[in-house]
Amino acid sequence: MSRLKAKQTMVPSYPLSLMFRVYRYVLPEVKAQLKQWREVANQIPNDELKKQAIDSMTTKQFHCQGGSVYAVANLPQRHVLIPLIVAFQTISDYLDNLCDRSVSMDADDFRLLHQSMLDAVDPSASLQNYYANRSDQNDGDYLHQLVKTCQSCICLLPRYDLVKPYVKELVSYYCDLQVYKHIRHDLREDQLLQWWGSYSHSYPNLQWNEFAAATGSTLGVFMLFLAATDENLNIETVENIRKSYFPHICGLHILLDYLIDQEEDEQGGDLNFCSYYENNEMTINRIEFIFEEANRGLHLLPNSSFHQMIIEGLLALYLSDPKVKNQTEVKLISKKLMKKSPFTRLFFWMNSVWIRKLK
């Protein structure tokens, strides 16, 4: 192995080395991938499907950028990981837009749409008409192309056989959440609580809204994609990744996302899991608790400093979002969460601000 390749295979353990790789590799390569998918989306015959596909890439680009950070831990495999992560996240964002803006509140429609995500992580799965339960149909094979890209990339991961059951588990949780949170407003909370009832015994330190939030994160899936690039991967490491990421790292991710979206969700009538906390103090206490639990699980993982940076980066990314300053309550919570921040978090905070200016 050449010295350069050996260096690129090393997992970054310091903020400077991580961000160098993000600027040098991740941002330009994610941009190139999204440009290709935007060109495909521009050819969608159905106007509504085209609008939601393009809007999802325009407003949620940072999801693909953030997810693709996992590729910096194995740069020689970034040609597989970045297209895979971008395609999978683009499916997620596109379907989220379709469901959020849907005139339908049909659970069967949402379930079939999200079957595409389950098929995307199973290379043996056959493609289906994922729009069969809705009037908007013709996407010019946009969704099929995204699914096939995921499947073809996954076939290049040497140890996907080990991670596949765990990936499918997390994706099935995600799909369930998207169904229950988008159905009729008078039904969704009951459905979510019934769903939580099947898992509450496994997560006694969580509240129902925190479990639901954790299921909405794709970070555990991306970490498993990364793990599958390692030819020497063993089942113990896979199980430790699953335990470390779900529910606490995944939960922290989505609770922060909901925290900054509270005003937007209230205006749109969308469900927001942070709104179930009784007051600001409880919101802060619960997010801090989940942050601490996420850190506590890092000892299970190899290259724990990399995952520590992921956690600090989540806080920095979301709490530096421009949405924060326009919401008085969220701004107060953000200040308390950022109080006495370590250098790593402040470093990522500054970089998050800068990356948004690069758009």
CSV table of C-alpha atoms in Angstrom, one decimal:
chain,number,residue,atom,x,y,z
A,1,MET,CA,0.0,0.0,0.0
A,2,SER,CA,1.3,3.4,-0.9
A,3,ARG,CA,2.0,5.9,1.8
A,4,LEU,CA,-0.7,8.2,0.5
A,5,LYS,CA,-3.3,5.4,0.4
A,6,ALA,CA,-2.3,4.3,3.8
A,7,LYS,CA,-2.8,7.8,5.1
A,8,GLN,CA,-6.2,8.1,3.4
A,9,THR,CA,-7.3,4.9,5.0
A,10,MET,CA,-6.6,6.2,8.5
A,11,VAL,CA,-9.6,7.5,10.3
A,12,PRO,CA,-9.2,11.2,11.3
A,13,SER,CA,-9.1,11.8,15.0
A,14,TYR,CA,-8.7,15.5,15.1
A,15,PRO,CA,-11.0,18.3,13.9
A,16,LEU,CA,-8.5,19.9,11.5
A,17,SER,CA,-7.8,16.6,9.6
A,18,LEU,CA,-11.5,15.8,9.5
A,19,MET,CA,-12.5,19.2,8.1
A,20,PHE,CA,-9.6,19.2,5.6
A,21,ARG,CA,-11.1,16.0,4.1
A,22,VAL,CA,-14.6,17.5,4.2
A,23,TYR,CA,-13.5,20.6,2.2
A,24,ARG,CA,-11.1,18.7,-0.1
A,25,TYR,CA,-13.3,15.7,-0.9
A,26,VAL,CA,-16.8,15.6,0.6
A,27,LEU,CA,-18.2,19.0,-0.3
A,28,PRO,CA,-17.1,19.0,-4.0
A,29,GLU,CA,-18.1,15.3,-4.5
A,30,VAL,CA,-21.5,15.7,-2.9
A,31,LYS,CA,-22.1,18.8,-5.0
A,32,ALA,CA,-21.2,16.8,-8.2
A,33,GLN,CA,-23.6,13.9,-7.2
A,34,LEU,CA,-26.4,16.3,-6.4
A,35,LYS,CA,-25.9,18.1,-9.7
A,36,GLN,CA,-26.3,14.8,-11.6
A,37,TRP,CA,-29.5,14.0,-9.6
A,38,ARG,CA,-30.8,17.5,-10.3
A,39,GLU,CA,-30.4,16.9,-14.0
A,40,VAL,CA,-32.4,13.7,-13.7
A,41,ALA,CA,-35.0,15.4,-11.6
A,42,ASN,CA,-35.4,18.2,-14.2
A,43,GLN,CA,-36.6,15.5,-16.7
A,44,ILE,CA,-39.4,14.3,-14.5
A,45,PRO,CA,-42.6,14.6,-16.6
A,46,ASN,CA,-45.0,15.1,-13.6
A,47,ASP,CA,-44.9,18.7,-12.4
A,48,GLU,CA,-45.6,17.9,-8.7
A,49,LEU,CA,-43.1,15.1,-8.5
A,50,LYS,CA,-40.5,17.3,-10.3
A,51,LYS,CA,-41.1,20.2,-7.9
A,52,GLN,CA,-40.7,18.0,-4.8
A,53,ALA,CA,-37.6,16.3,-6.1
A,54,ILE,CA,-35.9,19.6,-6.9
A,55,ASP,CA,-37.1,21.3,-3.7
A,56,SER,CA,-35.8,18.5,-1.5
A,57,MET,CA,-32.3,18.8,-3.0
A,58,THR,CA,-32.3,22.6,-2.8
A,59,THR,CA,-33.5,22.9,0.9
A,60,LYS,CA,-31.9,19.7,2.3
A,61,GLN,CA,-28.5,19.7,0.6
A,62,PHE,CA,-26.8,19.8,4.1
A,63,HIS,CA,-28.3,16.3,4.9
A,64,CYS,CA,-26.2,14.8,2.1
A,65,GLN,CA,-23.2,16.8,3.1
A,66,GLY,CA,-23.5,15.8,6.7
A,67,GLY,CA,-24.1,12.1,5.9
A,68,SER,CA,-21.2,11.9,3.5
A,69,VAL,CA,-18.8,12.9,6.3
A,70,TYR,CA,-18.6,9.2,7.1
A,71,ALA,CA,-16.7,8.8,3.8
A,72,VAL,CA,-13.7,10.7,5.3
A,73,ALA,CA,-13.1,7.7,7.5
A,74,ASN,CA,-12.1,5.6,4.4
A,75,LEU,CA,-11.2,7.9,1.6
A,76,PRO,CA,-10.2,5.1,-0.9
A,77,GLN,CA,-13.8,3.9,-0.7
A,78,ARG,CA,-15.4,7.3,-1.1
A,79,HIS,CA,-16.2,6.6,-4.7
A,80,VAL,CA,-18.7,4.0,-3.3
A,81,LEU,CA,-19.7,5.7,0.0
A,82,ILE,CA,-20.5,9.2,-1.3
A,83,PRO,CA,-22.8,8.1,-4.2
A,84,LEU,CA,-24.5,5.6,-1.9
A,85,ILE,CA,-25.1,8.0,0.9
A,86,VAL,CA,-26.2,10.8,-1.4
A,87,ALA,CA,-28.6,8.6,-3.3
A,88,PHE,CA,-30.1,7.1,-0.1
A,89,GLN,CA,-30.4,10.4,1.6
A,90,THR,CA,-32.0,11.9,-1.5
A,91,ILE,CA,-34.6,9.2,-1.5
A,92,SER,CA,-35.3,10.0,2.2
A,93,ASP,CA,-35.6,13.8,1.6
A,94,TYR,CA,-37.7,13.4,-1.6
A,95,LEU,CA,-40.2,11.1,0.1
A,96,ASP,CA,-40.3,13.4,3.2
A,97,ASN,CA,-41.3,16.2,0.9
A,98,LEU,CA,-43.9,14.1,-0.9
A,99,CYS,CA,-45.5,13.0,2.4
A,100,ASP,CA,-45.3,16.5,4.0
A,101,ARG,CA,-46.9,18.2,1.0
A,102,SER,CA,-49.3,15.3,0.1
A,103,VAL,CA,-53.0,16.0,-0.2
A,104,SER,CA,-53.4,12.3,0.7
A,105,MET,CA,-53.0,11.0,4.3
A,106,ASP,CA,-53.2,7.4,3.2
A,107,ALA,CA,-51.0,5.1,5.3
A,108,ASP,CA,-50.8,2.6,2.4
A,109,ASP,CA,-49.5,5.3,0.1
A,110,PHE,CA,-46.8,6.3,2.5
A,111,ARG,CA,-45.9,2.7,3.2
A,112,LEU,CA,-45.5,1.9,-0.5
A,113,LEU,CA,-43.5,5.0,-1.2
A,114,HIS,CA,-41.1,4.1,1.6
A,115,GLN,CA,-40.8,0.5,0.4
A,116,SER,CA,-38.3,2.1,-2.0
A,117,MET,CA,-35.9,2.7,0.9
A,118,LEU,CA,-36.1,-0.9,2.0
A,119,ASP,CA,-35.5,-2.1,-1.6
A,120,ALA,CA,-32.6,0.4,-1.9
A,121,VAL,CA,-30.7,-1.5,0.9
A,122,ASP,CA,-31.4,-4.9,-0.5
A,123,PRO,CA,-29.6,-5.6,-3.8
A,124,SER,CA,-31.8,-8.7,-4.4
A,125,ALA,CA,-35.1,-6.7,-4.2
A,126,SER,CA,-37.1,-6.1,-7.3
A,127,LEU,CA,-38.3,-2.6,-8.2
A,128,GLN,CA,-42.0,-1.7,-7.8
A,129,ASN,CA,-44.4,1.0,-8.7
A,130,TYR,CA,-43.9,3.0,-5.5
A,131,TYR,CA,-46.5,5.6,-6.6
A,132,ALA,CA,-49.3,3.0,-7.2
A,133,ASN,CA,-51.5,4.5,-4.4
A,134,ARG,CA,-51.4,8.1,-5.5
A,135,SER,CA,-52.5,10.1,-8.5
A,136,ASP,CA,-49.0,11.6,-9.3
A,137,GLN,CA,-47.3,8.8,-11.1
A,138,ASN,CA,-44.8,9.5,-13.8
A,139,ASP,CA,-41.4,10.4,-12.4
A,140,GLY,CA,-39.4,9.3,-15.5
A,141,ASP,CA,-37.8,6.5,-13.4
A,142,TYR,CA,-36.2,9.1,-11.0
A,143,LEU,CA,-37.0,7.0,-7.9
A,144,HIS,CA,-36.0,3.7,-9.6
A,145,GLN,CA,-32.7,5.2,-10.6
A,146,LEU,CA,-32.0,6.3,-7.0
A,147,VAL,CA,-32.9,2.8,-5.7
A,148,LYS,CA,-30.7,1.1,-8.4
A,149,THR,CA,-27.8,3.4,-7.6
A,150,CYS,CA,-28.0,2.3,-3.9
A,151,GLN,CA,-28.2,-1.3,-4.8
A,152,SER,CA,-25.2,-1.2,-7.2
A,153,CYS,CA,-23.1,0.7,-4.6
A,154,ILE,CA,-24.0,-1.8,-1.9
A,155,CYS,CA,-22.8,-4.6,-4.1
A,156,LEU,CA,-19.3,-3.1,-3.9
A,157,LEU,CA,-19.2,-3.2,-0.1
A,158,PRO,CA,-17.1,-6.3,0.9
A,159,ARG,CA,-18.9,-7.0,4.2
A,160,TYR,CA,-22.4,-5.9,3.6
A,161,ASP,CA,-23.5,-9.4,4.5
A,162,LEU,CA,-22.7,-8.7,8.1
A,163,VAL,CA,-24.4,-5.3,8.4
A,164,LYS,CA,-27.4,-6.0,6.2
A,165,PRO,CA,-29.8,-7.2,9.0
A,166,TYR,CA,-29.0,-4.1,11.1
A,167,VAL,CA,-29.4,-1.7,8.2
A,168,LYS,CA,-32.7,-3.2,7.3
A,169,GLU,CA,-33.8,-3.0,11.0
A,170,LEU,CA,-33.0,0.8,11.1
A,171,VAL,CA,-34.5,1.5,7.7
A,172,SER,CA,-37.7,-0.3,8.7
A,173,TYR,CA,-37.9,1.8,11.8
A,174,TYR,CA,-37.5,4.9,9.7
A,175,CYS,CA,-40.2,3.8,7.3
A,176,ASP,CA,-42.6,3.1,10.1
A,177,LEU,CA,-42.1,6.5,11.5
A,178,GLN,CA,-42.7,8.2,8.2
A,179,VAL,CA,-46.0,6.4,7.9
A,180,TYR,CA,-47.3,7.1,11.4
A,181,LYS,CA,-46.2,10.8,11.5
A,182,HIS,CA,-47.8,11.7,8.2
A,183,ILE,CA,-51.3,10.1,8.6
A,184,ARG,CA,-54.3,12.1,9.7
A,185,HIS,CA,-53.5,14.5,12.6
A,186,ASP,CA,-56.2,12.9,14.8
A,187,LEU,CA,-54.7,9.5,14.4
A,188,ARG,CA,-50.9,10.0,14.3
A,189,GLU,CA,-50.2,10.3,18.1
A,190,ASP,CA,-52.2,7.2,18.9
A,191,GLN,CA,-50.4,5.2,16.2
A,192,LEU,CA,-47.0,6.4,17.4
A,193,LEU,CA,-47.8,5.5,21.0
A,194,GLN,CA,-49.0,2.1,20.0
A,195,TRP,CA,-45.8,1.6,18.0
A,196,TRP,CA,-43.7,2.8,21.0
A,197,GLY,CA,-45.5,0.2,23.2
A,198,SER,CA,-43.8,-2.6,21.2
A,199,TYR,CA,-40.3,-1.2,22.1
A,200,SER,CA,-40.7,0.7,25.4
A,201,HIS,CA,-39.4,-2.2,27.4
A,202,SER,CA,-36.1,-2.2,25.4
A,203,TYR,CA,-35.5,1.5,26.0
A,204,PRO,CA,-36.6,2.3,29.6
A,205,ASN,CA,-34.5,5.5,29.7
A,206,LEU,CA,-36.3,7.1,26.8
A,207,GLN,CA,-39.6,8.8,26.4
A,208,TRP,CA,-41.8,7.9,23.4
A,209,ASN,CA,-41.0,11.0,21.5
A,210,GLU,CA,-37.3,10.4,21.9
A,211,PHE,CA,-37.6,6.9,20.5
A,212,ALA,CA,-39.6,8.2,17.6
A,213,ALA,CA,-37.0,10.9,17.0
A,214,ALA,CA,-34.2,8.3,17.0
A,215,THR,CA,-35.9,6.2,14.3
A,216,GLY,CA,-35.9,9.3,12.0
A,217,SER,CA,-32.1,9.4,11.7
A,218,THR,CA,-30.1,7.9,8.9
A,219,LEU,CA,-26.8,8.2,10.7
A,220,GLY,CA,-26.8,4.7,12.0
A,221,VAL,CA,-27.3,3.4,8.4
A,222,PHE,CA,-24.5,5.5,7.1
A,223,MET,CA,-22.1,4.3,9.8
A,224,LEU,CA,-23.0,0.7,8.9
A,225,PHE,CA,-22.3,1.4,5.2
A,226,LEU,CA,-18.9,2.7,6.3
A,227,ALA,CA,-18.3,-0.4,8.5
A,228,ALA,CA,-19.1,-2.7,5.5
A,229,THR,CA,-16.1,-1.3,3.6
A,230,ASP,CA,-13.8,-3.1,6.1
A,231,GLU,CA,-12.9,-6.6,4.8
A,232,ASN,CA,-11.9,-7.5,8.4
A,233,LEU,CA,-15.2,-6.5,10.0
A,234,ASN,CA,-16.6,-8.8,12.6
A,235,ILE,CA,-20.1,-9.2,14.0
A,236,GLU,CA,-19.1,-7.9,17.5
A,237,THR,CA,-18.1,-4.5,16.0
A,238,VAL,CA,-21.4,-4.4,14.0
A,239,GLU,CA,-23.4,-5.0,17.1
A,240,ASN,CA,-21.5,-2.4,19.0
A,241,ILE,CA,-22.2,0.1,16.2
A,242,ARG,CA,-25.9,-0.6,16.4
A,243,LYS,CA,-25.9,-0.2,20.2
A,244,SER,CA,-23.9,3.0,20.1
A,245,TYR,CA,-25.8,4.7,17.3
A,246,PHE,CA,-29.3,3.6,18.1
A,247,PRO,CA,-31.0,5.2,20.0
A,248,HIS,CA,-28.7,7.9,21.5
A,249,ILE,CA,-26.6,9.3,18.6
A,250,CYS,CA,-29.5,8.9,16.3
A,251,GLY,CA,-31.9,10.5,18.8
A,252,LEU,CA,-29.6,13.4,19.5
A,253,HIS,CA,-29.4,14.1,15.7
A,254,ILE,CA,-33.2,14.3,15.2
A,255,LEU,CA,-34.1,16.1,18.4
A,256,LEU,CA,-31.7,18.9,17.4
A,257,ASP,CA,-33.3,18.9,14.0
A,258,TYR,CA,-36.8,19.2,15.5
A,259,LEU,CA,-35.6,21.8,18.0
A,260,ILE,CA,-34.7,24.3,15.3
A,261,ASP,CA,-37.8,23.5,13.2
A,262,GLN,CA,-40.4,24.2,15.9
A,263,GLU,CA,-41.7,27.4,14.5
A,264,GLU,CA,-41.8,26.1,10.9
A,265,ASP,CA,-43.6,22.9,12.0
A,266,GLU,CA,-46.1,24.7,14.0
A,267,GLN,CA,-47.0,26.9,11.0
A,268,GLY,CA,-47.2,23.9,8.7
A,269,GLY,CA,-49.2,21.8,11.2
A,270,ASP,CA,-46.4,19.2,11.2
A,271,LEU,CA,-45.6,16.9,14.1
A,272,ASN,CA,-42.6,18.0,16.2
A,273,PHE,CA,-41.1,15.8,18.9
A,274,CYS,CA,-39.6,18.6,20.9
A,275,SER,CA,-43.0,20.2,21.4
A,276,TYR,CA,-43.9,17.3,23.7
A,277,TYR,CA,-41.5,18.5,26.4
A,278,GLU,CA,-43.3,20.5,29.1
A,279,ASN,CA,-40.9,23.5,29.1
A,280,ASN,CA,-37.5,24.8,28.1
A,281,GLU,CA,-35.8,23.3,31.1
A,282,MET,CA,-37.1,19.9,30.4
A,283,THR,CA,-36.0,20.2,26.7
A,284,ILE,CA,-32.5,21.2,27.7
A,285,ASN,CA,-32.3,18.4,30.4
A,286,ARG,CA,-33.4,15.7,28.0
A,287,ILE,CA,-31.2,16.7,25.1
A,288,GLU,CA,-28.2,16.9,27.5
A,289,PHE,CA,-29.1,13.5,28.9
A,290,ILE,CA,-29.2,12.0,25.4
A,291,PHE,CA,-26.0,13.7,24.5
A,292,GLU,CA,-24.3,12.2,27.6
A,293,GLU,CA,-25.6,8.8,26.8
A,294,ALA,CA,-24.4,9.1,23.2
A,295,ASN,CA,-20.9,9.9,24.6
A,296,ARG,CA,-21.1,7.1,27.1
A,297,GLY,CA,-21.5,4.5,24.3
A,298,LEU,CA,-18.5,5.6,22.4
A,299,HIS,CA,-16.2,3.2,24.3
A,300,LEU,CA,-17.7,0.4,22.4
A,301,LEU,CA,-16.5,1.7,19.0
A,302,PRO,CA,-13.1,1.6,17.4
A,303,ASN,CA,-11.8,5.1,16.5
A,304,SER,CA,-14.0,6.6,19.2
A,305,SER,CA,-12.5,10.1,18.7
A,306,PHE,CA,-14.0,10.1,15.2
A,307,HIS,CA,-17.5,9.4,16.6
A,308,GLN,CA,-17.0,12.0,19.3
A,309,MET,CA,-16.4,14.6,16.5
A,310,ILE,CA,-19.6,13.4,14.9
A,311,ILE,CA,-21.5,14.1,18.1
A,312,GLU,CA,-19.9,17.5,18.6
A,313,GLY,CA,-20.5,18.3,14.9
A,314,LEU,CA,-24.2,17.6,15.3
A,315,LEU,CA,-24.6,20.2,18.1
A,316,ALA,CA,-22.5,22.7,16.1
A,317,LEU,CA,-24.4,22.1,12.8
A,318,TYR,CA,-27.9,22.5,14.2
A,319,LEU,CA,-27.3,25.2,16.8
A,320,SER,CA,-25.5,27.4,14.3
A,321,ASP,CA,-28.5,27.2,11.9
A,322,PRO,CA,-30.0,30.6,10.9
A,323,LYS,CA,-33.4,29.4,12.1
A,324,VAL,CA,-32.2,29.6,15.7
A,325,LYS,CA,-31.8,33.4,15.9
A,326,ASN,CA,-35.4,33.9,14.7
A,327,GLN,CA,-37.0,31.9,17.5
A,328,THR,CA,-36.6,33.4,21.0
A,329,GLU,CA,-37.2,30.2,22.9
A,330,VAL,CA,-34.9,28.1,20.7
A,331,LYS,CA,-32.2,30.8,20.9
A,332,LEU,CA,-32.3,30.6,24.7
A,333,ILE,CA,-32.1,26.8,24.6
A,334,SER,CA,-29.3,26.9,22.1
A,335,LYS,CA,-27.2,29.3,24.3
A,336,LYS,CA,-27.6,27.0,27.2
A,337,LEU,CA,-26.6,23.9,25.2
A,338,MET,CA,-23.6,25.8,23.8
A,339,LYS,CA,-22.5,27.1,27.1
A,340,LYS,CA,-18.9,26.1,28.1
A,341,SER,CA,-18.5,24.3,24.7
A,342,PRO,CA,-15.2,22.6,24.1
A,343,PHE,CA,-12.9,23.8,21.4
A,344,THR,CA,-14.0,21.0,19.0
A,345,ARG,CA,-17.7,22.1,19.1
A,346,LEU,CA,-16.8,25.8,18.6
A,347,PHE,CA,-14.5,24.8,15.7
A,348,PHE,CA,-17.3,22.8,14.0
A,349,TRP,CA,-19.7,25.7,14.8
A,350,MET,CA,-17.6,28.1,12.9
A,351,ASN,CA,-17.1,25.7,10.0
A,352,SER,CA,-20.9,25.1,9.8
A,353,VAL,CA,-21.5,28.8,9.5
A,354,TRP,CA,-18.8,29.0,6.8
A,355,ILE,CA,-20.1,26.0,4.8
A,356,ARG,CA,-23.6,27.5,4.6
A,357,LYS,CA,-22.0,30.6,3.0
A,358,LEU,CA,-20.4,28.5,0.3
A,359,LYS,CA,-23.8,27.6,-1.2
